[in-house]
Amino acid sequence: MFSGGTERICSACDFWVGKQRSSASWSLRELDMSEFHRYDARMQAQTVSLDNFTKDLQHVKAEVVVKYTINPSNLVHIYQNVAANNDLLFENYVSPVVRSTFKAMVSQYDLEDLVSQREKFQDLVEKHLAEKFKKDKTVLFSGLSLTDLTLDAK
């Protein structure tokens, strides 16, 4: 029987999280793996497409690649409160944090400054993301690459 709590089984690249068994003695053969959720422990590199306005109200589209790993020491919290797998973690947590940070940062720049200070802007966004992710401890942030920045000619 399963009761509340979680059990973590680790392999080289995966973490499995599920409900903790009520019995103190059990073996891996007794586990029903359909009740466990897999998290990939390798570095993730996910693309986020962004659509924002600059300080001078110019429409800018951008793509950033965010690099992170799941925080294994906080896996139980992630499973219970954030997302049941890597895809949902990205959709429900990482992507919204990147979007809100990027939006807040791009709105502080005029288009000309954004283009001419692209590296400085990327460093600033990266710094703010690192602070947010470090505070929350859900993912271990490894960096951000601004891969595309275009003016939307509408």
Short mmCIF file of C-alpha atoms in Angstrom, two decimals, residues 5-149:
data_model
loop_
_atom_site.label_atom_id
_atom_site.label_comp_id
_atom_site.label_asym_id
_atom_site.label_seq_id
_atom_site.Cartn_x
_atom_site.Cartn_y
_atom_site.Cartn_z
CA GLY A 5 5.02 11.25 1.14
CA THR A 6 7.41 10.47 -1.65
CA GLU A 7 10.18 8.09 -2.55
CA ARG A 8 13.04 8.97 -4.88
CA ILE A 9 14.87 6.42 -7.01
CA CYS A 10 17.90 7.80 -8.85
CA SER A 11 19.74 6.67 -11.94
CA ALA A 12 22.52 8.50 -13.75
CA CYS A 13 20.16 10.76 -15.71
CA ASP A 14 16.73 10.30 -14.18
CA PHE A 15 14.88 10.95 -10.99
CA TRP A 16 11.69 9.05 -10.22
CA VAL A 17 9.22 10.42 -7.73
CA GLY A 18 6.14 8.74 -6.36
CA LYS A 19 4.22 8.03 -3.22
CA GLN A 20 6.12 6.55 -0.31
CA ARG A 21 5.30 3.03 0.75
CA SER A 22 3.72 2.60 4.17
CA SER A 23 5.72 -0.57 4.83
CA ALA A 24 9.28 -0.17 6.05
CA SER A 25 10.48 -3.21 4.09
CA TRP A 26 9.96 -3.40 0.35
CA SER A 27 11.91 -4.22 -2.79
CA LEU A 28 12.06 -2.61 -6.24
CA ARG A 29 10.16 -5.60 -7.68
CA GLU A 30 7.12 -4.66 -5.56
CA LEU A 31 6.87 -1.13 -6.98
CA ASP A 32 4.23 -0.21 -9.51
CA MET A 33 6.24 2.14 -11.75
CA SER A 34 3.05 3.55 -13.27
CA GLU A 35 2.63 5.45 -9.99
CA PHE A 36 6.01 7.14 -10.34
CA HIS A 37 6.91 10.21 -12.38
CA ARG A 38 10.19 10.60 -14.26
CA TYR A 39 12.30 13.74 -14.24
CA ASP A 40 15.31 14.10 -16.51
CA ALA A 41 18.31 15.20 -14.45
CA ARG A 42 20.36 16.28 -17.48
CA MET A 43 20.85 19.88 -18.56
CA GLN A 44 17.76 21.20 -20.35
CA ALA A 45 18.01 23.79 -23.13
CA GLN A 46 14.56 25.08 -24.03
CA THR A 47 13.57 27.85 -26.44
CA VAL A 48 11.12 30.53 -25.36
CA SER A 49 9.54 32.77 -28.01
CA LEU A 50 8.83 36.27 -26.74
CA ASP A 51 6.70 39.12 -28.01
CA ASN A 52 7.06 42.44 -26.15
CA PHE A 53 7.17 46.21 -26.47
CA THR A 54 10.15 48.46 -25.80
CA LYS A 55 10.09 51.66 -23.77
CA ASP A 56 9.38 53.63 -26.96
CA LEU A 57 6.52 51.20 -27.81
CA GLN A 58 8.32 49.36 -30.59
CA HIS A 59 7.11 45.79 -31.08
CA VAL A 60 10.00 43.36 -30.61
CA LYS A 61 10.07 39.61 -31.10
CA ALA A 62 12.79 37.52 -29.57
CA GLU A 63 13.84 33.95 -28.98
CA VAL A 64 15.91 32.93 -26.02
CA VAL A 65 17.36 29.58 -25.09
CA VAL A 66 17.27 29.00 -21.35
CA LYS A 67 19.58 26.38 -19.86
CA TYR A 68 18.79 24.74 -16.54
CA THR A 69 18.64 21.50 -14.61
CA ILE A 70 16.03 20.40 -12.16
CA ASN A 71 17.09 20.89 -8.55
CA PRO A 72 17.31 17.32 -7.20
CA SER A 73 17.30 18.44 -3.58
CA ASN A 74 13.91 20.08 -4.12
CA LEU A 75 12.36 17.29 -6.21
CA VAL A 76 9.64 16.36 -3.74
CA HIS A 77 8.42 19.97 -3.60
CA ILE A 78 8.50 20.20 -7.42
CA TYR A 79 6.48 17.00 -7.79
CA GLN A 80 3.89 17.97 -5.17
CA ASN A 81 3.51 21.69 -5.98
CA VAL A 82 4.89 22.62 -9.40
CA ALA A 83 4.85 19.91 -12.06
CA ALA A 84 4.68 16.15 -12.48
CA ASN A 85 7.35 15.98 -15.23
CA ASN A 86 10.01 18.00 -17.09
CA ASP A 87 7.67 19.26 -19.83
CA LEU A 88 5.17 20.60 -17.33
CA LEU A 89 7.99 22.13 -15.29
CA PHE A 90 9.08 24.08 -18.35
CA GLU A 91 5.54 25.09 -19.37
CA ASN A 92 4.23 25.94 -15.91
CA TYR A 93 7.30 27.38 -14.25
CA VAL A 94 10.45 28.08 -16.29
CA SER A 95 8.80 29.65 -19.35
CA PRO A 96 6.54 32.04 -17.35
CA VAL A 97 9.49 33.22 -15.24
CA VAL A 98 11.54 33.86 -18.39
CA ARG A 99 8.62 35.66 -20.06
CA SER A 100 7.87 37.96 -17.13
CA THR A 101 11.54 38.81 -16.57
CA PHE A 102 12.15 39.49 -20.25
CA LYS A 103 9.02 41.66 -20.48
CA ALA A 104 10.06 43.72 -17.46
CA MET A 105 13.59 44.20 -18.80
CA VAL A 106 12.72 44.98 -22.45
CA SER A 107 10.22 47.64 -21.36
CA GLN A 108 13.09 49.60 -19.81
CA TYR A 109 14.95 49.97 -23.14
CA ASP A 110 14.36 52.04 -26.26
CA LEU A 111 14.66 49.98 -29.44
CA GLU A 112 17.92 51.66 -30.45
CA ASP A 113 19.49 50.98 -27.03
CA LEU A 114 18.21 47.42 -27.02
CA VAL A 115 19.88 46.70 -30.36
CA SER A 116 23.13 48.56 -29.60
CA GLN A 117 23.42 47.11 -26.07
CA ARG A 118 22.26 43.60 -26.85
CA GLU A 119 25.01 41.86 -24.85
CA LYS A 120 24.48 44.13 -21.85
CA PHE A 121 20.74 43.50 -22.07
CA GLN A 122 21.26 39.72 -22.24
CA ASP A 123 23.59 39.86 -19.22
CA LEU A 124 21.02 41.88 -17.27
CA VAL A 125 18.19 39.45 -18.07
CA GLU A 126 20.46 36.53 -17.20
CA LYS A 127 21.37 38.14 -13.86
CA HIS A 128 17.72 38.72 -12.94
CA LEU A 129 16.76 35.17 -13.91
CA ALA A 130 19.63 33.74 -11.88
CA GLU A 131 18.40 35.66 -8.82
CA LYS A 132 14.79 34.51 -9.29
CA PHE A 133 15.67 30.86 -9.83
CA LYS A 134 18.19 30.84 -6.97
CA LYS A 135 15.61 32.27 -4.57
CA ASP A 136 12.96 29.70 -5.51
CA LYS A 137 15.35 26.68 -5.66
CA THR A 138 13.16 24.81 -8.15
CA VAL A 139 15.72 24.73 -10.97
CA LEU A 140 19.47 25.28 -11.14
CA PHE A 141 19.87 28.03 -13.75
CA SER A 142 22.86 27.69 -16.07
CA GLY A 143 22.41 30.54 -18.51
CA LEU A 144 20.48 32.25 -21.23
CA SER A 145 21.22 32.91 -24.91
CA LEU A 146 19.39 35.59 -26.83
CA THR A 147 19.30 33.82 -30.19
CA ASP A 148 17.00 36.14 -32.14
CA LEU A 149 15.88 39.74 -31.70
#
